[in-house]
PDB file of C-alpha atoms in Angstrom:
ATOM      1  CA  MET A   5     -14.905 -11.072   7.396  1.00 60.00           C
ATOM      2  CA  HIS A   6     -15.307  -9.590  10.948  1.00 57.00           C
ATOM      3  CA  PRO A   7     -12.888  -7.684  13.208  1.00 62.00           C
ATOM      4  CA  VAL A   8      -9.972  -9.037  14.838  1.00 64.00           C
ATOM      5  CA  ASN A   9      -7.230  -7.829  17.090  1.00 77.00           C
ATOM      6  CA  LYS A  10      -3.636  -9.033  15.908  1.00 82.00           C
ATOM      7  CA  ASP A  11       0.222  -7.870  16.224  1.00 88.00           C
ATOM      8  CA  ASP A  12       2.530  -6.954  13.814  1.00 88.00           C
ATOM      9  CA  ARG A  13       4.218 -10.557  13.847  1.00 90.00           C
ATOM     10  CA  ALA A  14       0.691 -12.076  13.512  1.00 92.00           C
ATOM     11  CA  LEU A  15       0.259  -9.659  10.403  1.00 93.00           C
ATOM     12  CA  ALA A  16       3.834 -10.216   9.126  1.00 93.00           C
ATOM     13  CA  CYS A  17       2.722 -14.299   9.686  1.00 95.00           C
ATOM     14  CA  GLU A  18      -0.015 -13.705   7.377  1.00 95.00           C
ATOM     15  CA  TRP A  19       2.025 -12.161   4.264  1.00 95.00           C
ATOM     16  CA  ASP A  20       4.661 -14.468   4.727  1.00 96.00           C
ATOM     17  CA  LYS A  21       2.203 -17.387   3.469  1.00 95.00           C
ATOM     18  CA  ILE A  22       0.128 -15.742   0.695  1.00 94.00           C
ATOM     19  CA  ALA A  23       3.591 -14.362  -0.510  1.00 95.00           C
ATOM     20  CA  ILE A  24       4.271 -17.157  -3.261  1.00 94.00           C
ATOM     21  CA  TYR A  25       0.865 -17.100  -4.095  1.00 92.00           C
ATOM     22  CA  ARG A  26       0.705 -13.409  -4.194  1.00 92.00           C
ATOM     23  CA  ASP A  27       4.297 -13.283  -6.493  1.00 93.00           C
ATOM     24  CA  LYS A  28       2.446 -15.454  -9.103  1.00 91.00           C
ATOM     25  CA  GLN A  29      -1.222 -13.215  -9.616  1.00 90.00           C
ATOM     26  CA  ILE A  30       1.084 -10.303 -10.297  1.00 91.00           C
ATOM     27  CA  LYS A  31       3.212 -12.143 -12.465  1.00 91.00           C
ATOM     28  CA  ASN A  32       0.114 -14.102 -14.315  1.00 90.00           C
ATOM     29  CA  GLY A  33      -1.302 -10.592 -14.811  1.00 86.00           C
ATOM     30  CA  LEU A  34      -4.278 -11.472 -12.583  1.00 85.00           C
ATOM     31  CA  ASP A  35      -4.291  -8.742 -10.549  1.00 89.00           C
ATOM     32  CA  LEU A  36      -5.817  -5.708 -12.908  1.00 86.00           C
ATOM     33  CA  SER A  37      -5.829  -3.444  -9.483  1.00 90.00           C
ATOM     34  CA  PHE A  38      -2.141  -3.349  -9.196  1.00 92.00           C
ATOM     35  CA  SER A  39      -1.134  -3.104 -13.115  1.00 89.00           C
ATOM     36  CA  SER A  40      -4.128  -1.128 -14.224  1.00 88.00           C
ATOM     37  CA  VAL A  41      -5.106   1.226 -11.555  1.00 92.00           C
ATOM     38  CA  LEU A  42      -2.670   1.331  -8.534  1.00 95.00           C
ATOM     39  CA  LEU A  43       0.746   1.163 -10.524  1.00 95.00           C
ATOM     40  CA  PRO A  44      -0.211   4.118 -13.239  1.00 94.00           C
ATOM     41  CA  CYS A  45      -1.584   6.002 -10.495  1.00 96.00           C
ATOM     42  CA  ILE A  46       1.639   5.651  -8.229  1.00 97.00           C
ATOM     43  CA  LEU A  47       3.970   6.808 -11.275  1.00 96.00           C
ATOM     44  CA  ASP A  48       1.464   9.746 -12.100  1.00 97.00           C
ATOM     45  CA  LEU A  49       1.938  11.370  -9.208  1.00 98.00           C
ATOM     46  CA  SER A  50       5.664  10.585  -8.809  1.00 98.00           C
ATOM     47  CA  LYS A  51       6.795  11.717 -12.352  1.00 96.00           C
ATOM     48  CA  ASN A  52       7.948  15.256 -10.673  1.00 96.00           C
ATOM     49  CA  SER A  53       9.772  13.643  -7.934  1.00 98.00           C
ATOM     50  CA  ASP A  54      13.296  12.877  -6.674  1.00 98.00           C
ATOM     51  CA  PHE A  55      14.249   9.718  -7.540  1.00 98.00           C
ATOM     52  CA  SER A  56      17.642  10.276  -5.899  1.00 97.00           C
ATOM     53  CA  ASN A  57      16.840   7.824  -2.697  1.00 97.00           C
ATOM     54  CA  VAL A  58      14.146   6.172  -3.057  1.00 98.00           C
ATOM     55  CA  LEU A  59      12.357   4.078  -0.322  1.00 98.00           C
ATOM     56  CA  ASP A  60       9.594   1.488  -0.895  1.00 98.00           C
ATOM     57  CA  ALA A  61       7.442   0.983   1.957  1.00 98.00           C
ATOM     58  CA  GLY A  62       5.995  -2.108   2.415  1.00 98.00           C
ATOM     59  CA  CYS A  63       7.620  -3.001  -0.825  1.00 97.00           C
ATOM     60  CA  GLY A  64       5.947  -6.930  -0.929  1.00 96.00           C
ATOM     61  CA  THR A  65       7.632  -9.285  -3.234  1.00 96.00           C
ATOM     62  CA  GLY A  66       9.209  -6.462  -5.111  1.00 96.00           C
ATOM     63  CA  TYR A  67       6.886  -5.473  -8.334  1.00 95.00           C
ATOM     64  CA  LEU A  68       6.928  -1.722  -7.690  1.00 96.00           C
ATOM     65  CA  THR A  69      10.356  -1.737  -6.355  1.00 96.00           C
ATOM     66  CA  TYR A  70      11.581  -3.094 -10.035  1.00 95.00           C
ATOM     67  CA  GLU A  71       9.466  -0.288 -11.590  1.00 95.00           C
ATOM     68  CA  ILE A  72      11.032   1.946  -9.261  1.00 96.00           C
ATOM     69  CA  SER A  73      14.330   1.163  -9.943  1.00 96.00           C
ATOM     70  CA  LYS A  74      13.915   2.194 -13.612  1.00 94.00           C
ATOM     71  CA  LYS A  75      14.033   5.741 -12.711  1.00 94.00           C
ATOM     72  CA  ALA A  76      16.008   5.956  -9.426  1.00 96.00           C
ATOM     73  CA  LYS A  77      19.556   6.277  -8.667  1.00 96.00           C
ATOM     74  CA  LYS A  78      18.973   3.900  -5.335  1.00 97.00           C
ATOM     75  CA  VAL A  79      15.856   1.899  -4.243  1.00 97.00           C
ATOM     76  CA  VAL A  80      15.697   0.304  -0.486  1.00 97.00           C
ATOM     77  CA  GLY A  81      12.525  -2.084  -0.281  1.00 97.00           C
ATOM     78  CA  VAL A  82      11.446  -2.826   3.466  1.00 98.00           C
ATOM     79  CA  ASP A  83       8.893  -5.383   4.505  1.00 98.00           C
ATOM     80  CA  PHE A  84       8.308  -7.096   7.512  1.00 96.00           C
ATOM     81  CA  SER A  85       7.470 -10.011   5.696  1.00 97.00           C
ATOM     82  CA  GLU A  86      10.549 -12.675   5.533  1.00 97.00           C
ATOM     83  CA  GLU A  87       9.062 -14.492   2.441  1.00 97.00           C
ATOM     84  CA  ASN A  88       8.350 -11.682   0.642  1.00 97.00           C
ATOM     85  CA  ILE A  89      11.950 -10.017   1.392  1.00 97.00           C
ATOM     86  CA  LEU A  90      12.882 -13.143  -0.416  1.00 97.00           C
ATOM     87  CA  ILE A  91      11.279 -13.510  -3.293  1.00 97.00           C
ATOM     88  CA  ALA A  92      12.099  -9.648  -4.118  1.00 96.00           C
ATOM     89  CA  LYS A  93      15.778 -10.481  -3.681  1.00 95.00           C
ATOM     90  CA  LYS A  94      15.633 -13.467  -6.252  1.00 91.00           C
ATOM     91  CA  LYS A  95      13.382 -10.674  -8.418  1.00 83.00           C
ATOM     92  CA  CYS A  96      15.649  -7.594  -8.305  1.00 82.00           C
ATOM     93  CA  SER A  97      18.890  -8.499  -7.882  1.00 80.00           C
ATOM     94  CA  LEU A  98      19.888  -4.815  -9.946  1.00 86.00           C
ATOM     95  CA  SER A  99      22.674  -2.909  -8.323  1.00 91.00           C
ATOM     96  CA  ASN A 100      20.693  -0.034  -7.660  1.00 96.00           C
ATOM     97  CA  THR A 101      17.913  -1.996  -5.215  1.00 96.00           C
ATOM     98  CA  GLU A 102      18.569  -3.099  -1.918  1.00 96.00           C
ATOM     99  CA  PHE A 103      15.832  -5.260   0.499  1.00 97.00           C
ATOM    100  CA  VAL A 104      15.433  -5.108   3.873  1.00 97.00           C
ATOM    101  CA  ASN A 105      13.326  -7.119   6.128  1.00 97.00           C
ATOM    102  CA  THR A 106      12.272  -5.281   9.118  1.00 97.00           C
ATOM    103  CA  SER A 107       9.146  -2.575   9.992  1.00 96.00           C
ATOM    104  CA  ILE A 108       9.641   0.384   9.167  1.00 97.00           C
ATOM    105  CA  GLU A 109       9.793   1.753  12.538  1.00 97.00           C
ATOM    106  CA  ASN A 110      12.562  -0.339  13.471  1.00 96.00           C
ATOM    107  CA  TYR A 111      14.259  -0.236   9.904  1.00 97.00           C
ATOM    108  CA  ALA A 112      13.916   4.240  10.974  1.00 97.00           C
ATOM    109  CA  LYS A 113      15.813   3.142  14.297  1.00 95.00           C
ATOM    110  CA  SER A 114      18.763   1.937  12.438  1.00 92.00           C
ATOM    111  CA  CYS A 115      19.112   3.927   9.066  1.00 91.00           C
ATOM    112  CA  ILE A 116      20.323   7.409   8.523  1.00 88.00           C
ATOM    113  CA  HIS A 117      17.569  10.451   9.055  1.00 91.00           C
ATOM    114  CA  ASN A 118      17.221  12.525   6.749  1.00 88.00           C
ATOM    115  CA  TYR A 119      18.277  10.298   3.735  1.00 93.00           C
ATOM    116  CA  PHE A 120      15.830   9.389   1.559  1.00 98.00           C
ATOM    117  CA  SER A 121      14.247  11.881  -1.265  1.00 98.00           C
ATOM    118  CA  LEU A 122      10.755  10.074  -1.935  1.00 98.00           C
ATOM    119  CA  CYS A 123       9.043   7.748  -0.350  1.00 98.00           C
ATOM    120  CA  ILE A 124       6.420   5.182  -2.147  1.00 98.00           C
ATOM    121  CA  ALA A 125       4.092   2.804  -0.254  1.00 98.00           C
ATOM    122  CA  ASN A 126       1.978   1.073  -2.252  1.00 98.00           C
ATOM    123  CA  MET A 127      -1.231  -0.545  -0.180  1.00 97.00           C
ATOM    124  CA  THR A 128       0.391  -0.366   2.914  1.00 97.00           C
ATOM    125  CA  LEU A 129      -0.344   1.999   5.657  1.00 98.00           C
ATOM    126  CA  MET A 130      -4.089   0.173   5.970  1.00 96.00           C
ATOM    127  CA  ASN A 131      -2.216  -3.197   6.666  1.00 95.00           C
ATOM    128  CA  VAL A 132       0.292  -1.099   9.641  1.00 96.00           C
ATOM    129  CA  THR A 133      -0.837  -1.201  13.206  1.00 95.00           C
ATOM    130  CA  SER A 134       0.422   1.759  13.790  1.00 96.00           C
ATOM    131  CA  LEU A 135      -0.129   4.629  11.637  1.00 97.00           C
ATOM    132  CA  ASP A 136       0.867   7.125  13.784  1.00 98.00           C
ATOM    133  CA  GLY A 137       4.330   5.495  13.858  1.00 97.00           C
ATOM    134  CA  VAL A 138       4.610   4.482  10.591  1.00 98.00           C
ATOM    135  CA  ILE A 139       4.164   8.077   9.196  1.00 98.00           C
ATOM    136  CA  LYS A 140       6.369   9.298  12.111  1.00 98.00           C
ATOM    137  CA  ALA A 141       9.335   6.964  10.522  1.00 98.00           C
ATOM    138  CA  ILE A 142       8.870   8.077   7.428  1.00 98.00           C
ATOM    139  CA  SER A 143       9.313  11.256   8.459  1.00 98.00           C
ATOM    140  CA  LYS A 144      12.508  10.906  10.144  1.00 97.00           C
ATOM    141  CA  LEU A 145      13.737   9.013   6.670  1.00 98.00           C
ATOM    142  CA  LEU A 146      12.759  11.584   4.099  1.00 98.00           C
ATOM    143  CA  LYS A 147      15.548  14.608   3.346  1.00 97.00           C
ATOM    144  CA  PRO A 148      12.826  18.484   3.484  1.00 96.00           C
ATOM    145  CA  ASN A 149      10.531  19.026   0.853  1.00 97.00           C
ATOM    146  CA  ALA A 150      10.733  15.008   0.148  1.00 98.00           C
ATOM    147  CA  ASP A 151       7.167  13.565  -1.460  1.00 98.00           C
ATOM    148  CA  PHE A 152       5.616  10.911   0.478  1.00 98.00           C
ATOM    149  CA  ILE A 153       2.944   8.899  -2.166  1.00 98.00           C
ATOM    150  CA  PHE A 154       0.860   6.416  -1.052  1.00 98.00           C
ATOM    151  CA  THR A 155      -1.973   4.298  -2.207  1.00 98.00           C
ATOM    152  CA  ILE A 156      -4.825   2.565   0.116  1.00 98.00           C
ATOM    153  CA  THR A 157      -7.982   1.282  -0.002  1.00 97.00           C
ATOM    154  CA  HIS A 158     -10.484   3.799   0.140  1.00 98.00           C
ATOM    155  CA  PRO A 159     -11.756   4.323   3.419  1.00 97.00           C
ATOM    156  CA  CYS A 160     -15.469   5.169   2.325  1.00 96.00           C
ATOM    157  CA  TYR A 161     -15.729   3.103  -0.179  1.00 96.00           C
ATOM    158  CA  TRP A 162     -14.156   0.068   0.516  1.00 96.00           C
ATOM    159  CA  PRO A 163     -16.446  -1.024   3.047  1.00 96.00           C
ATOM    160  CA  LEU A 164     -19.236  -0.573   0.615  1.00 94.00           C
ATOM    161  CA  TYR A 165     -17.299  -2.701  -1.992  1.00 92.00           C
ATOM    162  CA  TRP A 166     -16.906  -5.463   0.587  1.00 92.00           C
ATOM    163  CA  ASN A 167     -20.397  -5.214   2.080  1.00 92.00           C
ATOM    164  CA  TYR A 168     -19.071  -4.606   5.653  1.00 94.00           C
ATOM    165  CA  PHE A 169     -20.688  -0.775   5.772  1.00 94.00           C
ATOM    166  CA  ASN A 170     -24.115  -1.868   7.295  1.00 94.00           C
ATOM    167  CA  LYS A 171     -21.964  -4.267   9.745  1.00 95.00           C
ATOM    168  CA  ASP A 172     -23.610  -4.313  13.349  1.00 95.00           C
ATOM    169  CA  TRP A 173     -19.712  -4.077  14.243  1.00 95.00           C
ATOM    170  CA  PHE A 174     -18.491  -1.027  11.778  1.00 96.00           C
ATOM    171  CA  ASP A 175     -18.691   2.651  12.831  1.00 97.00           C
ATOM    172  CA  TYR A 176     -16.902   4.323   9.953  1.00 97.00           C
ATOM    173  CA  LYS A 177     -15.097   7.248  12.302  1.00 97.00           C
ATOM    174  CA  GLU A 178     -13.801   4.651  14.176  1.00 96.00           C
ATOM    175  CA  GLU A 179     -10.557   2.738  14.027  1.00 97.00           C
ATOM    176  CA  ILE A 180     -11.217  -0.989  13.296  1.00 96.00           C
ATOM    177  CA  SER A 181      -9.106  -3.996  12.188  1.00 95.00           C
ATOM    178  CA  ILE A 182     -10.615  -6.332   9.700  1.00 95.00           C
ATOM    179  CA  GLU A 183      -9.913  -9.922   9.283  1.00 92.00           C
ATOM    180  CA  ALA A 184     -10.804 -10.917   5.074  1.00 88.00           C
ATOM    181  CA  PRO A 185     -10.353 -13.459   2.648  1.00 86.00           C
ATOM    182  CA  PHE A 186      -7.581 -12.293  -0.031  1.00 87.00           C
ATOM    183  CA  LYS A 187      -9.435 -12.421  -3.157  1.00 81.00           C
ATOM    184  CA  ILE A 188      -9.244 -10.154  -6.269  1.00 78.00           C
ATOM    185  CA  THR A 189     -11.319 -10.276  -9.241  1.00 73.00           C
ATOM    186  CA  LEU A 190      -9.473 -12.540 -11.604  1.00 74.00           C
ATOM    187  CA  ASP A 191      -8.449 -15.267  -8.769  1.00 72.00           C
ATOM    188  CA  SER A 192     -11.444 -15.216  -6.570  1.00 69.00           C
ATOM    189  CA  ASP A 193     -10.634 -18.685  -5.147  1.00 73.00           C
ATOM    190  CA  SER A 194      -7.527 -17.706  -2.432  1.00 74.00           C
ATOM    191  CA  LYS A 195      -7.509 -19.783   0.606  1.00 83.00           C
ATOM    192  CA  TYR A 196      -6.074 -17.069   2.229  1.00 88.00           C
ATOM    193  CA  VAL A 197      -7.304 -14.481   4.565  1.00 89.00           C
ATOM    194  CA  THR A 198      -4.650 -11.044   5.691  1.00 93.00           C
ATOM    195  CA  THR A 199      -5.825  -8.339   7.726  1.00 95.00           C
ATOM    196  CA  HIS A 200      -6.444  -4.764   7.104  1.00 95.00           C
ATOM    197  CA  PHE A 201      -7.338  -1.744   9.406  1.00 96.00           C
ATOM    198  CA  HIS A 202     -10.146   0.761   8.181  1.00 97.00           C
ATOM    199  CA  ARG A 203      -9.521   4.114   9.474  1.00 97.00           C
ATOM    200  CA  PRO A 204     -11.231   7.326   8.411  1.00 98.00           C
ATOM    201  CA  LEU A 205      -9.960   9.431   5.840  1.00 97.00           C
ATOM    202  CA  GLU A 206      -9.580  12.302   8.601  1.00 97.00           C
ATOM    203  CA  MET A 207      -7.544  10.263  10.360  1.00 98.00           C
ATOM    204  CA  TYR A 208      -4.743   9.792   7.567  1.00 98.00           C
ATOM    205  CA  ILE A 209      -4.984  13.715   6.744  1.00 97.00           C
ATOM    206  CA  LYS A 210      -4.269  15.094  10.652  1.00 98.00           C
ATOM    207  CA  THR A 211      -1.584  12.255  11.410  1.00 98.00           C
ATOM    208  CA  LEU A 212       0.198  13.293   8.652  1.00 98.00           C
ATOM    209  CA  LEU A 213      -0.201  17.221   9.043  1.00 98.00           C
ATOM    210  CA  LYS A 214       1.052  16.158  12.690  1.00 98.00           C
ATOM    211  CA  TYR A 215       4.648  14.982  11.303  1.00 98.00           C
ATOM    212  CA  HIS A 216       4.849  18.508   8.716  1.00 98.00           C
ATOM    213  CA  PHE A 217       3.389  16.773   5.352  1.00 98.00           C
ATOM    214  CA  ILE A 218       1.566  18.826   3.175  1.00 98.00           C
ATOM    215  CA  LEU A 219      -0.638  17.881   1.062  1.00 97.00           C
ATOM    216  CA  LYS A 220       0.039  18.030  -2.727  1.00 98.00           C
ATOM    217  CA  ASP A 221      -2.461  15.880  -4.287  1.00 98.00           C
ATOM    218  CA  LEU A 222      -4.842  13.605  -4.033  1.00 98.00           C
ATOM    219  CA  VAL A 223      -6.162  10.920  -6.642  1.00 98.00           C
ATOM    220  CA  GLU A 224      -9.216   8.596  -7.080  1.00 97.00           C
ATOM    221  CA  PRO A 225      -7.842   6.224  -9.800  1.00 95.00           C
ATOM    222  CA  ILE A 226     -10.445   3.925 -11.852  1.00 89.00           C
ATOM    223  CA  PRO A 227      -9.210   1.591 -14.327  1.00 86.00           C
ATOM    224  CA  ALA A 228      -9.031   2.923 -17.890  1.00 73.00           C
ATOM    225  CA  TYR A 229     -10.425   0.657 -20.665  1.00 65.00           C
ATOM    226  CA  THR A 230      -7.366  -0.943 -22.553  1.00 69.00           C
ATOM    227  CA  ASP A 231      -6.742  -3.783 -24.416  1.00 62.00           C
ATOM    228  CA  GLN A 232      -5.517  -5.442 -20.768  1.00 65.00           C
ATOM    229  CA  VAL A 233      -8.761  -3.969 -18.789  1.00 66.00           C
ATOM    230  CA  ASN A 234     -11.894  -5.128 -20.419  1.00 68.00           C
ATOM    231  CA  LEU A 235     -14.739  -2.957 -21.073  1.00 68.00           C
ATOM    232  CA  GLN A 236     -16.639  -4.955 -18.571  1.00 69.00           C
ATOM    233  CA  TYR A 237     -14.373  -5.271 -15.678  1.00 71.00           C
ATOM    234  CA  LYS A 238     -14.092  -1.211 -16.338  1.00 71.00           C
ATOM    235  CA  LYS A 239     -18.026  -1.200 -15.411  1.00 75.00           C
ATOM    236  CA  THR A 240     -17.769  -3.269 -12.226  1.00 78.00           C
ATOM    237  CA  TRP A 241     -16.026  -0.119 -11.129  1.00 85.00           C
ATOM    238  CA  LYS A 242     -19.511   1.815  -9.732  1.00 87.00           C
ATOM    239  CA  TYR A 243     -16.920   3.705  -7.458  1.00 92.00           C
ATOM    240  CA  PRO A 244     -13.376   4.156  -6.572  1.00 95.00           C
ATOM    241  CA  ARG A 245     -11.734   1.679  -4.460  1.00 95.00           C
ATOM    242  CA  PHE A 246      -8.807   3.228  -3.654  1.00 97.00           C
ATOM    243  CA  ILE A 247      -6.979   6.587  -3.455  1.00 98.00           C
ATOM    244  CA  GLY A 248      -3.804   7.747  -4.238  1.00 98.00           C
ATOM    245  CA  ILE A 249      -2.078  10.569  -2.208  1.00 98.00           C
ATOM    246  CA  LYS A 250       1.044  13.225  -2.666  1.00 98.00           C
ATOM    247  CA  VAL A 251       2.345  14.838   0.339  1.00 98.00           C
ATOM    248  CA  THR A 252       5.541  16.947   0.891  1.00 98.00           C
ATOM    249  CA  LEU A 253       7.825  16.999   4.023  1.00 98.00           C
ATOM    250  CA  ILE A 254       8.329  20.696   5.248  1.00 95.00           C
ATOM    251  CA  LYS A 255      10.612  20.456   8.109  1.00 78.00           C
TER     252      LYS A 255
END
């Protein structure tokens, strides 16, 4: 694990390489964080949102898009990984879903502005090179008073969880791109690496305010004990690993 300097094309290539492997992880129920923490968090935060036209920003291989499509009239999944989009199209070919292989910024240039009633971004904002550019693009795509709901790695606790908080190169107040092995609790043998961006929490909040979003809710989800999530797994969560945030666009 170490700091790196990569552009969007390099990041897309990382996700192209891991796409099939990642899809199998979720399909086989190995990603407990997705199924038992992040997905429930997003569904809860969005329960009172307008699902007329939904943007899934950074849709990956389409699992969240499919869940959203159960409530939405229309869902568009956007991802800069070509392999992710190919898998998503095969998995979720419903009449109310559409997938586009591009960045959020480029999509905002080609799509009608003030179009979407809701944007959801699951674990996307810490995987983009320009936080400012992506949030600016989302603000253009959303209708006035539309919700933007997203999850990210917890800026305070993720560095502790991955044991780089005390590294000489780490500074909480700075934006740092970090290359690390892609591992999850039930599958720690992955040989793939991905890059994420550490950003202090105030950077997220200030950027949202800059583009006229107001904070409606913030949660630090942890897994609840269920048949799927055993008690031993829940005990490993000494602190939250993720944050879920709901904001509303005021134009």
